[in-house]
Each structure stands twice: as C-alpha cells, then as structure tokens.
Coordinates of C-alpha atoms in Angstrom, one line a residue:
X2 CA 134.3 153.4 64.7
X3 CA 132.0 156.1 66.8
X4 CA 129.5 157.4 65.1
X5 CA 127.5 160.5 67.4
X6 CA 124.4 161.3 66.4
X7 CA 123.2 165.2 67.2
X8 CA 118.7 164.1 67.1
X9 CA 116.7 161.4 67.8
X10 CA 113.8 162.0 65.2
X11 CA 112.9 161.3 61.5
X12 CA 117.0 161.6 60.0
X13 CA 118.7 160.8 63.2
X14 CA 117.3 157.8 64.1
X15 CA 116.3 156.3 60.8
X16 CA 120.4 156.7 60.1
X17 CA 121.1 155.4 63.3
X18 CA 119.0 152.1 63.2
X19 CA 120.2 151.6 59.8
X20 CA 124.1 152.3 60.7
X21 CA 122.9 149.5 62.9
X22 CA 121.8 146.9 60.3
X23 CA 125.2 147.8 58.1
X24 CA 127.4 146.9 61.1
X25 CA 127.7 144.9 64.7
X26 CA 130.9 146.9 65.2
X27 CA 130.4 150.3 64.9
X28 CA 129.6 152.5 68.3
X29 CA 126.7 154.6 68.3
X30 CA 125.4 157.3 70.2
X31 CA 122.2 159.3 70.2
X32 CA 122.2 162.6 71.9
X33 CA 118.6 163.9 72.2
X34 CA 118.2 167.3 73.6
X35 CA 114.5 166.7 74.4
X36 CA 113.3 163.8 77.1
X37 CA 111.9 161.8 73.7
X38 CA 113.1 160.0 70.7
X39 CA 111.6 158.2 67.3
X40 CA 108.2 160.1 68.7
X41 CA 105.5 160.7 65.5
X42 CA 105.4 164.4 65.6
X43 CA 103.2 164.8 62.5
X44 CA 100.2 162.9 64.6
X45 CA 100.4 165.2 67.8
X46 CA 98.0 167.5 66.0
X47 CA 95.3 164.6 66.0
X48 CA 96.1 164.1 69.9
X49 CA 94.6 167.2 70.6
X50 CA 91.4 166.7 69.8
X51 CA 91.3 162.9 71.1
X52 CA 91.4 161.2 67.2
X53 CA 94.7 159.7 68.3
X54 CA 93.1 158.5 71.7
X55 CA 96.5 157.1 73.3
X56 CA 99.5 159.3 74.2
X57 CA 101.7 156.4 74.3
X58 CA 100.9 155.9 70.1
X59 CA 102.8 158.8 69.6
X60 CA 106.4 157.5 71.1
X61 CA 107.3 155.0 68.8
X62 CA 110.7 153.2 70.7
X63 CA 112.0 154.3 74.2
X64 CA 115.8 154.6 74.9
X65 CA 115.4 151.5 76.8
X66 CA 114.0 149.4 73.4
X67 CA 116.5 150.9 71.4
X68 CA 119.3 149.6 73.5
X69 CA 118.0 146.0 73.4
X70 CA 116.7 145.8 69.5
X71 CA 119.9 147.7 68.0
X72 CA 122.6 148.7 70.7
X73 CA 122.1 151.9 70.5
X74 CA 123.0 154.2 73.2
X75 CA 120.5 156.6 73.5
X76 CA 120.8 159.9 76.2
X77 CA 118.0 162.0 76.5
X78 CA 117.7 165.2 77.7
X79 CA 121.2 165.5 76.4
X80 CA 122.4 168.7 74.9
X81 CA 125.0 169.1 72.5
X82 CA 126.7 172.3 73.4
X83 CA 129.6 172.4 71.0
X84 CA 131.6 171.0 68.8
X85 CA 135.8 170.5 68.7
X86 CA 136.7 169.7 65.1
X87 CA 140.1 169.6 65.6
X88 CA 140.1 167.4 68.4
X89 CA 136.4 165.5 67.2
X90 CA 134.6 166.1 70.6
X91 CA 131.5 167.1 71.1
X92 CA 130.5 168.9 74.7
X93 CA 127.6 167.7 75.5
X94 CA 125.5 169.1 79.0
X95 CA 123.3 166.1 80.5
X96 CA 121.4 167.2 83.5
X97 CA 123.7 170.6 84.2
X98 CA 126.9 167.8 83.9
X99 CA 129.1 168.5 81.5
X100 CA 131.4 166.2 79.5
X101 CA 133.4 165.8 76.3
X102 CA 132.6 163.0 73.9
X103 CA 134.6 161.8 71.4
X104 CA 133.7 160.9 67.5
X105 CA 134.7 159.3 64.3
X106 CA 131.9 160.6 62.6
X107 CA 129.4 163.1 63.5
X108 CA 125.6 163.7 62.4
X109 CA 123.6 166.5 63.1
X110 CA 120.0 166.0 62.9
X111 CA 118.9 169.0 64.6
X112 CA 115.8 169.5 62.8
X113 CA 113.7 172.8 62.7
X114 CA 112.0 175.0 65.5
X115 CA 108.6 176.9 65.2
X116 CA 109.4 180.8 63.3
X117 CA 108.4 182.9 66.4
X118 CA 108.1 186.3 65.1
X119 CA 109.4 189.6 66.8
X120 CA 105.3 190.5 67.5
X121 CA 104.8 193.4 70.2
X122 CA 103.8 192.2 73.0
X123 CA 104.3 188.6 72.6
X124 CA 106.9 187.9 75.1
X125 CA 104.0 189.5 77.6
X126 CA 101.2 187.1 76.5
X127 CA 100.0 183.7 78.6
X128 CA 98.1 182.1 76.6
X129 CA 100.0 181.6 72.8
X130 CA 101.8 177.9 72.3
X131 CA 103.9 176.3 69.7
X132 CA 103.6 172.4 68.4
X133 CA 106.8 170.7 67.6
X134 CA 107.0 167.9 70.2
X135 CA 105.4 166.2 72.6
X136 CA 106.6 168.5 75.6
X137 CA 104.4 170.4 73.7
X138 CA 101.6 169.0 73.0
X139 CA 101.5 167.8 76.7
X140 CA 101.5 171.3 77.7
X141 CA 98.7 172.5 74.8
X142 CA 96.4 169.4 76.1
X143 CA 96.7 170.7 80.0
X144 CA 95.6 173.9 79.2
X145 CA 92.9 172.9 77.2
X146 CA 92.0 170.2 80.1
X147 CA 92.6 172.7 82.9
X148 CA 91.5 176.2 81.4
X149 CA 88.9 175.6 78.7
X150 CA 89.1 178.4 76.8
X151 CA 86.3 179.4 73.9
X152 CA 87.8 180.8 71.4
X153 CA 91.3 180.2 69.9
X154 CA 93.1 181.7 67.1
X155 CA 95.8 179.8 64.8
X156 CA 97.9 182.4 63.1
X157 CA 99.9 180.2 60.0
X158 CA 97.7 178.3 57.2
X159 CA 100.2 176.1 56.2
X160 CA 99.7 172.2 56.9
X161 CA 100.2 172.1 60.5
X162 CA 98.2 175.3 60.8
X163 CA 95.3 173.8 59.8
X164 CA 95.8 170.3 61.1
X165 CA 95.7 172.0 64.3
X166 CA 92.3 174.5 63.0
X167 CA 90.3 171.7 62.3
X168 CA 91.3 169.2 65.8
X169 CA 90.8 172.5 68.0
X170 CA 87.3 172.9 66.0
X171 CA 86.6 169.1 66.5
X172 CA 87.5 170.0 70.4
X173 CA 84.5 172.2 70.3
X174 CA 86.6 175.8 70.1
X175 CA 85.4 178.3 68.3
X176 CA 88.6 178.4 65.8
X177 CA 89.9 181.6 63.8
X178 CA 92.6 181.7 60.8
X179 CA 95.6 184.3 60.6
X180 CA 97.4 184.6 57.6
X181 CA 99.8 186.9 56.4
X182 CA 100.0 185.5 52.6
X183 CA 97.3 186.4 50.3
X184 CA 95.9 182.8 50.6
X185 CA 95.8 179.5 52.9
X186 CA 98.4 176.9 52.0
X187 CA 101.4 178.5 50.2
X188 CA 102.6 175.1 48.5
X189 CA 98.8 175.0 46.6
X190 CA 98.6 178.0 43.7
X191 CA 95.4 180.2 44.7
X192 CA 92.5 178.3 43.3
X193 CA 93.1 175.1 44.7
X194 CA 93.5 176.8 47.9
X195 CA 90.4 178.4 47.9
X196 CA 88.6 175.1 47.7
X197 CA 90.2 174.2 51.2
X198 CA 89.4 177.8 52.4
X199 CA 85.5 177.2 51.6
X200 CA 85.4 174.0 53.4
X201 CA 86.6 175.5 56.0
X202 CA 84.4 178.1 56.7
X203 CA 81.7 175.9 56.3
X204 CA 83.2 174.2 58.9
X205 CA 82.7 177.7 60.8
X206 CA 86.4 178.5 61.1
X207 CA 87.0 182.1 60.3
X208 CA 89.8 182.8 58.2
X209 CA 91.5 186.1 57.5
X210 CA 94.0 186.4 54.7
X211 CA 96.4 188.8 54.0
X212 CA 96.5 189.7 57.5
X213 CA 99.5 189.4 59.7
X214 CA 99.4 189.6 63.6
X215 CA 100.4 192.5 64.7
X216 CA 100.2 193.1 68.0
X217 CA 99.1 191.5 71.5
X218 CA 97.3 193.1 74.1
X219 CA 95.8 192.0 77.4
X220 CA 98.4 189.5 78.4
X221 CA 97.6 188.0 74.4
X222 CA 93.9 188.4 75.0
X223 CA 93.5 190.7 71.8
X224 CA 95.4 190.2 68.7
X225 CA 95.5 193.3 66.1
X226 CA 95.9 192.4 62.9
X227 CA 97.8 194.7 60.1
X228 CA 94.6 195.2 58.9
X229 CA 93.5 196.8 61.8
X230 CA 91.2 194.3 63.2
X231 CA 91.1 193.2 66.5
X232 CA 90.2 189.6 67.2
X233 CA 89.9 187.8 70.8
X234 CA 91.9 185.0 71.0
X235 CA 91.9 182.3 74.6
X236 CA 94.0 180.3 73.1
X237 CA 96.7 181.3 70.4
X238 CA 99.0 178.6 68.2
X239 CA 101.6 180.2 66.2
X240 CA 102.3 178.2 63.1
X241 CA 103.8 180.6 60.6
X242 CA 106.3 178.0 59.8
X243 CA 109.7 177.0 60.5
X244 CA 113.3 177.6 61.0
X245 CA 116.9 175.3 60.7
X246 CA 118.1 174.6 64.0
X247 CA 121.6 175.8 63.3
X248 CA 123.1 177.3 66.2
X249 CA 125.9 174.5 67.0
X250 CA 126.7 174.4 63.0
X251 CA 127.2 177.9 63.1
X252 CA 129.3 177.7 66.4
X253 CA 131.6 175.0 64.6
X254 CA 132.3 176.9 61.8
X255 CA 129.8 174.5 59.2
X256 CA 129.1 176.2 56.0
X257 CA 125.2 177.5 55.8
X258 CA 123.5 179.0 52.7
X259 CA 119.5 179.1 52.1
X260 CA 117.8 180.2 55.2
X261 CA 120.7 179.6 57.2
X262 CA 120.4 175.5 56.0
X263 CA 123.4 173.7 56.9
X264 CA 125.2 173.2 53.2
X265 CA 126.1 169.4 52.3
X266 CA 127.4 167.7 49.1
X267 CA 125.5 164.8 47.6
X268 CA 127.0 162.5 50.5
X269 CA 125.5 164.7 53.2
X270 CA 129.0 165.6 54.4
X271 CA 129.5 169.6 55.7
X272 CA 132.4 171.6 54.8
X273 CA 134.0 169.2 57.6
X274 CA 134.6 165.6 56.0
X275 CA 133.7 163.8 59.4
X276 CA 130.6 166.1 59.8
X277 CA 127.6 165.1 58.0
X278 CA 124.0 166.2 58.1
X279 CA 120.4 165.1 57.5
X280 CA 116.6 166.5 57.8
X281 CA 114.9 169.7 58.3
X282 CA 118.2 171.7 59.0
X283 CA 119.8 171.2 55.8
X284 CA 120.2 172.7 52.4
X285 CA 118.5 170.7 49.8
X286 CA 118.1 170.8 45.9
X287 CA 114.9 171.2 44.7
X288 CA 115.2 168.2 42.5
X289 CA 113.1 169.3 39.2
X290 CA 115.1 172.7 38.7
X291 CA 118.2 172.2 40.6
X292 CA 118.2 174.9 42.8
X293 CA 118.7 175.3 46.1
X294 CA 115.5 174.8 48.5
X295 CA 114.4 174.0 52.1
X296 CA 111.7 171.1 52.6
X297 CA 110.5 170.2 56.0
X298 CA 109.0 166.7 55.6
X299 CA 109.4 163.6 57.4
X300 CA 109.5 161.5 54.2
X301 CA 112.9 163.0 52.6
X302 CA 114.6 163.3 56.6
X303 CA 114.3 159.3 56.9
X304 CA 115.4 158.8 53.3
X305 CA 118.3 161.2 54.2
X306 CA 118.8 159.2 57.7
X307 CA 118.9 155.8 55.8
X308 CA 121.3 157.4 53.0
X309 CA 123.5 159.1 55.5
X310 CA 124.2 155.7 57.1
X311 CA 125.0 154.1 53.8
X312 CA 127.7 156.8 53.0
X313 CA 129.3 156.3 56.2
X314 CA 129.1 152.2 55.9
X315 CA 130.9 152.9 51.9
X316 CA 127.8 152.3 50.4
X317 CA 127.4 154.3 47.3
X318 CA 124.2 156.4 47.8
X319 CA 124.3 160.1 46.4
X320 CA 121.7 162.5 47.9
X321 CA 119.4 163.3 44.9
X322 CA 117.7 166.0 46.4
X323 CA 113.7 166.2 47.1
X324 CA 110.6 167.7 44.8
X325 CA 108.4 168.2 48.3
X326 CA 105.6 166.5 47.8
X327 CA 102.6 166.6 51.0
X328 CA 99.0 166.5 51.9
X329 CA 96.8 167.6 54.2
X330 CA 93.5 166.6 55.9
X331 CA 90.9 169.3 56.2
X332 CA 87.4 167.8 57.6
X333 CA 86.0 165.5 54.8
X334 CA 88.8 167.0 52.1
X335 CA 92.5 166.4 51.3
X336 CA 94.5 168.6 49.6
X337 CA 97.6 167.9 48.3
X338 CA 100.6 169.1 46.1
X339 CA 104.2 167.8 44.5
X340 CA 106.7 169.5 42.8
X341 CA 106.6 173.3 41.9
X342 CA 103.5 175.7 42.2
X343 CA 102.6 178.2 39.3
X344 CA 103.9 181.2 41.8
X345 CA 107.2 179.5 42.1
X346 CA 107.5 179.2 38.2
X347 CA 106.8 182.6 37.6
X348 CA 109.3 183.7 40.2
X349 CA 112.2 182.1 38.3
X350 CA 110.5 182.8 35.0
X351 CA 110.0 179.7 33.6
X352 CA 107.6 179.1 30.7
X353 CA 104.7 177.0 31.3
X354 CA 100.9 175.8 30.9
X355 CA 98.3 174.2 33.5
X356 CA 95.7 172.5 33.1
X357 CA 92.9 171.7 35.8
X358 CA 90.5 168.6 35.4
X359 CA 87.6 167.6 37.6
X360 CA 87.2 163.4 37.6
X361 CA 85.4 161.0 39.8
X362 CA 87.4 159.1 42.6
X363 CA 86.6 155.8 40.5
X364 CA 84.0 154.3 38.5
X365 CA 81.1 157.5 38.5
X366 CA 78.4 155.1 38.5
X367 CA 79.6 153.0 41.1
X368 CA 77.9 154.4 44.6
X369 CA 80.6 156.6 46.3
X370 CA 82.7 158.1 44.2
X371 CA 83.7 161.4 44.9
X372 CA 84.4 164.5 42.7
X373 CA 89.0 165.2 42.2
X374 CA 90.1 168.6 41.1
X375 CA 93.3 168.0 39.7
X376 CA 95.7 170.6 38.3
X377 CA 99.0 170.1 36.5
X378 CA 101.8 172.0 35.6
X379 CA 104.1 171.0 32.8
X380 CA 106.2 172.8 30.2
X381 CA 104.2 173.0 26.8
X382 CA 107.5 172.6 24.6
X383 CA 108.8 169.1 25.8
X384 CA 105.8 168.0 28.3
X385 CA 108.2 168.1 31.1
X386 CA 105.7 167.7 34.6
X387 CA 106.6 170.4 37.1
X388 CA 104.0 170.2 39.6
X389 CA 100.8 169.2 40.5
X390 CA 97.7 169.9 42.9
X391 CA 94.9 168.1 44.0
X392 CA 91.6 169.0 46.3
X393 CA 89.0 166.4 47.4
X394 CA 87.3 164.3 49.5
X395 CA 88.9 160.5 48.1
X396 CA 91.5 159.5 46.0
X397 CA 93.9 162.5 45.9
X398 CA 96.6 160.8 48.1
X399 CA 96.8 158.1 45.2
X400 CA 96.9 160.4 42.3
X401 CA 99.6 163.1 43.5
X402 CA 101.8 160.1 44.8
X403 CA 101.7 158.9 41.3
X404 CA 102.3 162.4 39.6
X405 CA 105.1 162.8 42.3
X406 CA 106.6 159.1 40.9
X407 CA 105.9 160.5 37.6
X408 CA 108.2 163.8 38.1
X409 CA 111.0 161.6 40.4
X410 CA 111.1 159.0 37.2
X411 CA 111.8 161.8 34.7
X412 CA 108.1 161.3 32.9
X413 CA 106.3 163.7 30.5
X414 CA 103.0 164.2 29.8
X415 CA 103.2 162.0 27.6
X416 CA 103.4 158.8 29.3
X417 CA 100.7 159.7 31.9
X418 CA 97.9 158.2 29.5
X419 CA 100.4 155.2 29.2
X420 CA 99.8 154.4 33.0
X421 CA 98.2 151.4 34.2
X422 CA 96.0 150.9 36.3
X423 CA 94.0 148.1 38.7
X424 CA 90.3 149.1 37.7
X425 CA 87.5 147.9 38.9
X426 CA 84.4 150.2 39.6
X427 CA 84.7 150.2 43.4
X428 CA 88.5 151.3 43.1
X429 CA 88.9 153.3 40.0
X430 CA 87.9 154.4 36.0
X431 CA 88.9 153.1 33.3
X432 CA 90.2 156.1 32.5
X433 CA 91.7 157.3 35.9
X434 CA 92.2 161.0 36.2
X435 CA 96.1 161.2 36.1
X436 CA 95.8 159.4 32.6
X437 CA 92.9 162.3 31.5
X438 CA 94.8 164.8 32.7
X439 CA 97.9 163.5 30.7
X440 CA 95.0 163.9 27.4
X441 CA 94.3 167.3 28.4
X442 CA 97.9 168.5 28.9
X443 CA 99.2 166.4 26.1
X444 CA 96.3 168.2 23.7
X445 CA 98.3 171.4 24.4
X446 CA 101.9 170.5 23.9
X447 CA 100.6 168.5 20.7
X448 CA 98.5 172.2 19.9
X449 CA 95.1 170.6 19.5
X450 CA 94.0 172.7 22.2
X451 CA 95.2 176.8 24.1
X452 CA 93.9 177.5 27.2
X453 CA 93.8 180.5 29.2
X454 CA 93.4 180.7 32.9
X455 CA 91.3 182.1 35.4
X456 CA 93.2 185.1 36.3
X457 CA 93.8 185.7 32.7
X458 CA 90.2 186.0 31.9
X459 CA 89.4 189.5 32.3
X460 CA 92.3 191.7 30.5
X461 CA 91.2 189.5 27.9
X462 CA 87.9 190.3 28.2
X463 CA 88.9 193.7 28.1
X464 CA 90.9 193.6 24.8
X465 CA 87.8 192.2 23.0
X466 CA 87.7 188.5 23.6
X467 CA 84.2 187.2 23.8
X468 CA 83.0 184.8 26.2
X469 CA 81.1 181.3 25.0
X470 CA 79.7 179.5 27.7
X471 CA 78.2 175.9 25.9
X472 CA 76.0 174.7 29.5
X473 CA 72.6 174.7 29.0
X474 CA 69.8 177.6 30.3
X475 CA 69.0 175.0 33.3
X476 CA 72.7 174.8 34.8
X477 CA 72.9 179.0 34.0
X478 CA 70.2 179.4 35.6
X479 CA 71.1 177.1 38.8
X480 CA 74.7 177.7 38.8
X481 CA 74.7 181.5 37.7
X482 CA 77.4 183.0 35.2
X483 CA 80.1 184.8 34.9
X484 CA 78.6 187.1 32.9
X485 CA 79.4 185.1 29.0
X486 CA 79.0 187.4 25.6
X487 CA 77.6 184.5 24.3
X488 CA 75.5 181.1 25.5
X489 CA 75.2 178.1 22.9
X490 CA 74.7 174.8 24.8
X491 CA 77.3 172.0 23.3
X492 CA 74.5 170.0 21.8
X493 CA 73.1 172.5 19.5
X494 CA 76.8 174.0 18.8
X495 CA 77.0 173.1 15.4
X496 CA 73.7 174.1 14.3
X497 CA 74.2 177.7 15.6
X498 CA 77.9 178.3 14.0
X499 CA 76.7 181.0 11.9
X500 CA 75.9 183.0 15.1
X501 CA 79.5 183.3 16.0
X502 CA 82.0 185.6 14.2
X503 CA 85.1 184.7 12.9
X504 CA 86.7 188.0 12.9
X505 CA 87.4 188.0 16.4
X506 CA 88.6 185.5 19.4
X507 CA 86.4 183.2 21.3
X508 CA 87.4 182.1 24.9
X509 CA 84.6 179.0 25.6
X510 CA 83.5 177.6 28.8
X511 CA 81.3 175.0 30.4
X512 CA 80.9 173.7 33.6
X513 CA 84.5 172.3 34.4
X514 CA 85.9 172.3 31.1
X515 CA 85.5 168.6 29.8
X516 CA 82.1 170.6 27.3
X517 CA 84.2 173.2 26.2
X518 CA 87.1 171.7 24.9
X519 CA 84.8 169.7 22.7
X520 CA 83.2 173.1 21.9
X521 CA 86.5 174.1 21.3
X522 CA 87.8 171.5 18.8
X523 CA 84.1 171.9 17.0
X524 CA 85.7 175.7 16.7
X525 CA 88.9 175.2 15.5
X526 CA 87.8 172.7 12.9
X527 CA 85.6 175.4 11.7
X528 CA 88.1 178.0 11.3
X529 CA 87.0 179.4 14.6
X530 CA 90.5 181.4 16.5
X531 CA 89.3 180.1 19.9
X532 CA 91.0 179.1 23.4
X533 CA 89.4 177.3 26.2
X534 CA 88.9 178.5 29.6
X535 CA 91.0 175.9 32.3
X536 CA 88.4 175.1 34.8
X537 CA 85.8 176.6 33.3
X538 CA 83.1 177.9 35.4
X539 CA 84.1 176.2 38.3
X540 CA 87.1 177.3 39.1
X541 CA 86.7 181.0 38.4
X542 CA 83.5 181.1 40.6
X543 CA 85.9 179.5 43.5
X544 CA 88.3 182.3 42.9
X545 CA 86.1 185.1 42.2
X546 CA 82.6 184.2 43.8
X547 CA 81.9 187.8 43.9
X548 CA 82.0 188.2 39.9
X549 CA 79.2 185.2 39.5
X550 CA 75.4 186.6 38.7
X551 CA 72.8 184.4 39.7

C-alpha cells in the first residue's frame, strides 16, 4: 500500500512516523511544499530574540534522517497541485517539474496560513511580516540584523501575538499592541486578560484595544487605526490569526464546513473514503458541547497524525474531538485556558456560574511561592466543568492541565476536592488550588453560597443592593475601594450584625474573596439575603481601575 502524505509538520509527520511503526510494508511519501519538515514552529518566536540561541534546535529531523530512521520518502519543496480521485493521483510540481503520483491513501496535512486582511495599502508596505515557518523567521531575523528598526508594531493579541510582543521587546524594540477585539487574548474571558494586559505595559509595551488597523501609509510607515490614531511602526507583524489551508480540498471536490475546515468523520476520512485529513485544516468538534469548532494547536494535530495512522493500519481509534486547551508566556506570567470561555457560553446560551480564587503556587510559607488566579466555569445544576483560566507567575501550567484532564475524563466539580496530590511545601499545599476551587464551586451547586460577578456589580448597585466590604481600615486605606455602602472588617462581623438591615440585599466583599464568603456564610446563618462578590476587590479593580478611590 501507498500512503501520500500532503505536510510534513505536527499531523503529517506524527502519522507518517507512526504509519511507520504499524508497518515495514507500506510505502510512504511526504510531500512538503516548504524546504523544511518536523521543524518546531511554536519556538521560532523565542528565536527572534536569541532565547532559543541555535537555528538548528528548531528543525527537528531532516529528509535525509527520516529516510534512514523510518523509510520515509520525504520531497521538499514539493507542491501538491491537485488531486485525481478517480484515477488516485496527485500532481505534484517539484522545482517547476511536474509529475503525477499515484496513492492508496491520501492525507492532507495542509495546516493553516497567517489571516492577512484586505488593509489599504498593505500590498504597498515594506516593512510588515508574517511568522509561520522558518522561511520566515529567517527573513524577520535578517531584517532585524540588517535594518534595525526602533519601533515595531504587532497587530493580533492572541498567543503568538504576544509571544512575538514580548521577544521583540526582549530585542530591545520599542513594541506596540493592535487589537481589534475589545481585549487581549480572546480564549481568556476579560478579567483574566487584563491581568496579562497590565504586565504588559509594565513591561512598556503599548497596547491598544478595540482598535483595528486600518490603513498603511508611507510604504507601511504609519498605521491608522479605526480609531483614528496614527501610530509609527519600523517593523510591523501581523498576527490576527489564522486560516485552513484549503485550496487543493476545495479543488478536489472535499466537503468543507466551519471556516472553510475540511469536514471529516470520527476516522478522519473526507467525503472521499481514500482521503483523510488531520491538523489545523480540519473541522473539529468542540468536545464538551459537541459542536463544530476550529483549534489550531500542535497538541491535537499530532494526536490526530498518530490516530489517522491507526485508522489506516485497522486500528480502531475514533477522533474524539478537542476542548483547546493552551498557554502562554508573557515576561514573568503565564496565562493559560481550557475548555470554553464565559463569552462563548453566553453566545450559545448556556446556563452557568464562575468562580475565581486566588492561591499560592505551593506551600505559602515556604520561600517562593507565587500568587494563582484561577477561574472556573461549570454548570451550577449538575457541576459539569466547562472551562477554566489561569494567570500567574508559577504553577498555572500544572493546574489548567489538570482541570483540562478533569473536563477530557468527564469530572464535575465534585471530584476536584477528591484529587490527590504529591505535597510537600516546596511543590505544593495541602490544599492545592484546583481542590479549593472545587470547595468554592461545589459551595454553589450545593447552595451554600450565590455569587455575582464583576460586571454584574453595578446594575445591582443600582437596583438597591448594598455593598459590604469585610477588609480592615488599613488594606482600604492602602488598597482603596470601590466605593462599599458599608465597611465591617470580618473579625468584628458578628459583633456589629445589628448594623446591617435585613430588609434589603447585601453583596459582600474582601480582598480576593476567601473573607467574604466567610462573611457571607456568617450572613446567611443569620437570616441575612446576601451573595458574594467573585473576586472580590481584586478582580473588579483589574477590570475597572478607573472606578477604585484611593
């Protein structure tokens, strides 16, 4: 059997190397349109700036070691041109030659290309530059070698938009954000976000949001913005996201759907039994609700690769579909998310609660440990986890790869306090913050506690809610306020019940949130109607900085 491979990255090769392990037999060919396979294309950010130090890290086999560890033909700089279903031959167009090339089964691993917007006067500008490949990156390193421009603007805040913010920073650029959306990182709701927005302005970075690029003048040497800003740019990155590369699909007749995603069934095959496809390109289901979604990540394209191979061997694998779950590095904080965002929930009108918790990175007292905000998203009926977020400086890789297990395994809320873990004070707590969080959210499906969120704060407010704020004068003084009805501190809560009235609704907040669902509970045993604010003071001063009187 032939088996031709369209991509030699993430889901191409990982299906070809394992095709490999399955079977001596079977033929197999790699057609790579680029002059590189199996390169690491989520590290060429970190090239830039010199943290990965060696070019040659970032190709990870060569044709030539492919050939002799798996028999594997590989041709690079190979185009596939189209495809004959009837007859199973793919044209293919290496080095202006071309040739037909025949197939038993077919994989397309196309993967995705940078979104390049229909911007006036972009086609006219010199100096704006995609990242997607090393070609790429090769090119974006000369210039910066060669022309050593001050100032560059990256328009896109998603991950690689900000990988690429903070290594042109690090390269000593004076670095400016573009973003359309109303905040950075779409896959993060808008508090979380703004944690990762702060830092990096601290950093210096200047960040618009809410502004799209508009325009370029000067050969790309001004950018107007929708706002109406102008902005000077040397050096311009366009990272507003990706797009299938579906062209020969299309051309063959394959079925597409979401975004123009090539459509497969859970054995990755097209609408053409002896077609199959993998990665970025294709249509996937969003795994916690079923329906239909596109998620560029490297983790899910090799799982797909291996899986593809396994069909095609008569291994039973089905494609379970993918909850996206990623993280990024902004200076000295990670921020990371799995599964769905509160935006995405209210868009298919799901019922839901969050909750957001703030816990060491292990043992408080044990030097090191750094502060996690962690937010999850669960449905307050059965305690079904839907997503969850996370924003600091150590240990949030560990705790959204567990919540992700969590969702993948089917878990509730209510097994996340049931989670063991190693402890010891340089690793962890006792209680680690994915089992507190599993309290917290577990409290509300149970209806020990109500919270209220951030953005809900001031209609309520408005209606006649009063505000309890349970810190002490010292940490309203030094913190500021967000302007409370009402200021008891915890400890002398009890003592001072006859001060609050029980003829109307009491929202309470502290710090973070651990003080005031204690001051809640105090409440409610008391006869007190009373919700607690998510977050607290911390996360609505993040959001709203402006509202917070010092």
């Amino acid at each position: 059997m032939r088996v031709v491979i369209i991509g030699g990255v993430a889901g191409g090769m990982s299906a070809a190397t394992r095709l490999r392990r399955l079977s001596e037999e079977t033929e197999i060919i790699v057609l790579e349109k680029g002059p590189y396979v199996s390169f690491a294309n989520c590290g060429l950010p970190y090239y830039v700036s010199g943290e990965i130090s060696e070019r040659e890290e970032l190709i990870l086999q060569t044709p030539e070691q492919l050939k002799r560890r798996f028999n594997i033909d590989v041709l690079v700089e190979t185009e596939a041109v189209n495809i004959d279903r009837a007859s199973k031959q793919v044209t293919i167009n290496k080095q202006g030659q071309e040739e037909k090339l025949a197939y038993d089964k077919l994989i397309l691993s196309p993967g995705a290309a940078p979104l390049v917007p229909p911007i006036t006067g972009l086609a006219e500008a010199t100096n704006v530059y995609t990242l997607r490949n090393v070609p790429d990156v090769d090119k974006i390193t000369s210039i910066l070698a060669e022309t050593k421009p001050k100032e560059a603007v990256v328009i896109g805040a998603g991950f690689i938009g900000l990988e690429m913010a903070e290594n042109l920073k690090q390269s000593g650029l004076a670095v400016t954000i573009v973003e359309a959306a109303p905040q950075i990182l779409p896959p993060l709701d808008k508090e979380m976000a703004a944690l990762i927005e702060n830092r990096l302005k601290a950093a210096g970075i200047t960040v618009y949001t809410g502004a799209a690029a508009q325009a370029f003048k000067e050969n790309g040497r001004i950018i107007e913005l929708s706002t109406g800003e102008r902005i000077n740019s040397d050096f311009t990155v366009l990272s507003i996201g990706v797009k299938p590369v579906n062209e020969l699909a299309v051309a063959a007749g394959l079925a597409t759907g979401l975004k123009g995603g090539i459509v497969v069934n859970e054995d990755y095959q097209t609408n053409d039994a002896n077609i199959f496809a993998v990665g970025d390109a294709i249509v996937v289901k969003q795994q916690i609700t079923e329906t239909d979604a596109m998620i560029s990540l490297a983790s899910p394209a090799n799982r797909q690769g291996r899986q593809v191979a396994d069909v095609i061997s008569g291994v039973t694998r089905k494609n379970k579909g993918s909850i996206g779950t990623a993280i990024v590095r902004v200076f000295d904080l990670a921020a990371a998310s799995t599964g769905l965002n509160e935006r995405q929930l209210q868009e298919m009108k799901m019922s839901y609660k969050a909750v957001h918790i703030t816990a060491k990175s292990h043992a408080g007292y044990f030097p090191g440990s750094e502060a996690i905000t962690l937010k999850l998203i669960f449905d307050p009926v059965n305690g079904k986890i839907f997503g969850a977020q996370a924003v600091g400086k150590d240990g949030v890789d560990k705790r959204i790869d567990t919540l992700a297990t969590a969702i993948k395994a089917g878990l509730t809320v209510a097994d996340l306090p049931e989670l063991e873990f190693t402890y010891a004070p340089p690793f962890g707590s006792a209680k680690d913050p994915v089992n507190m969080i599993g309290y917290a959210a577990l409290n509300i499906v149970e209806g020990l506690s109500d919270n209220i969120q951030f953005y809900e704060l001031k209609n309520a407010r408005e209606a006649g809610v009063l505000l309890l704020d349970v810190r002490n004068a010292e940490e309203l003084k030094n913190n500021g306020s967000i302007g409370e009805d009402i200021n008891i501190p915890l400890d002398e809560l009890r003592e001072r019940l006859a001060e609050l009235p029980k003829d109307k609704e009491l929202i309470v907040s502290c710090q973070s949130g651990q003080r005031s669902y204690l001051a809640e509970r105090i409440l409610k045993n008391n006869g007190f109607n009373v919700k607690n604010l998510d977050g607290a003071f911390q996360i609505y001063s993040t959001v709203y900085p402006e509202e917070v009187n010092k």
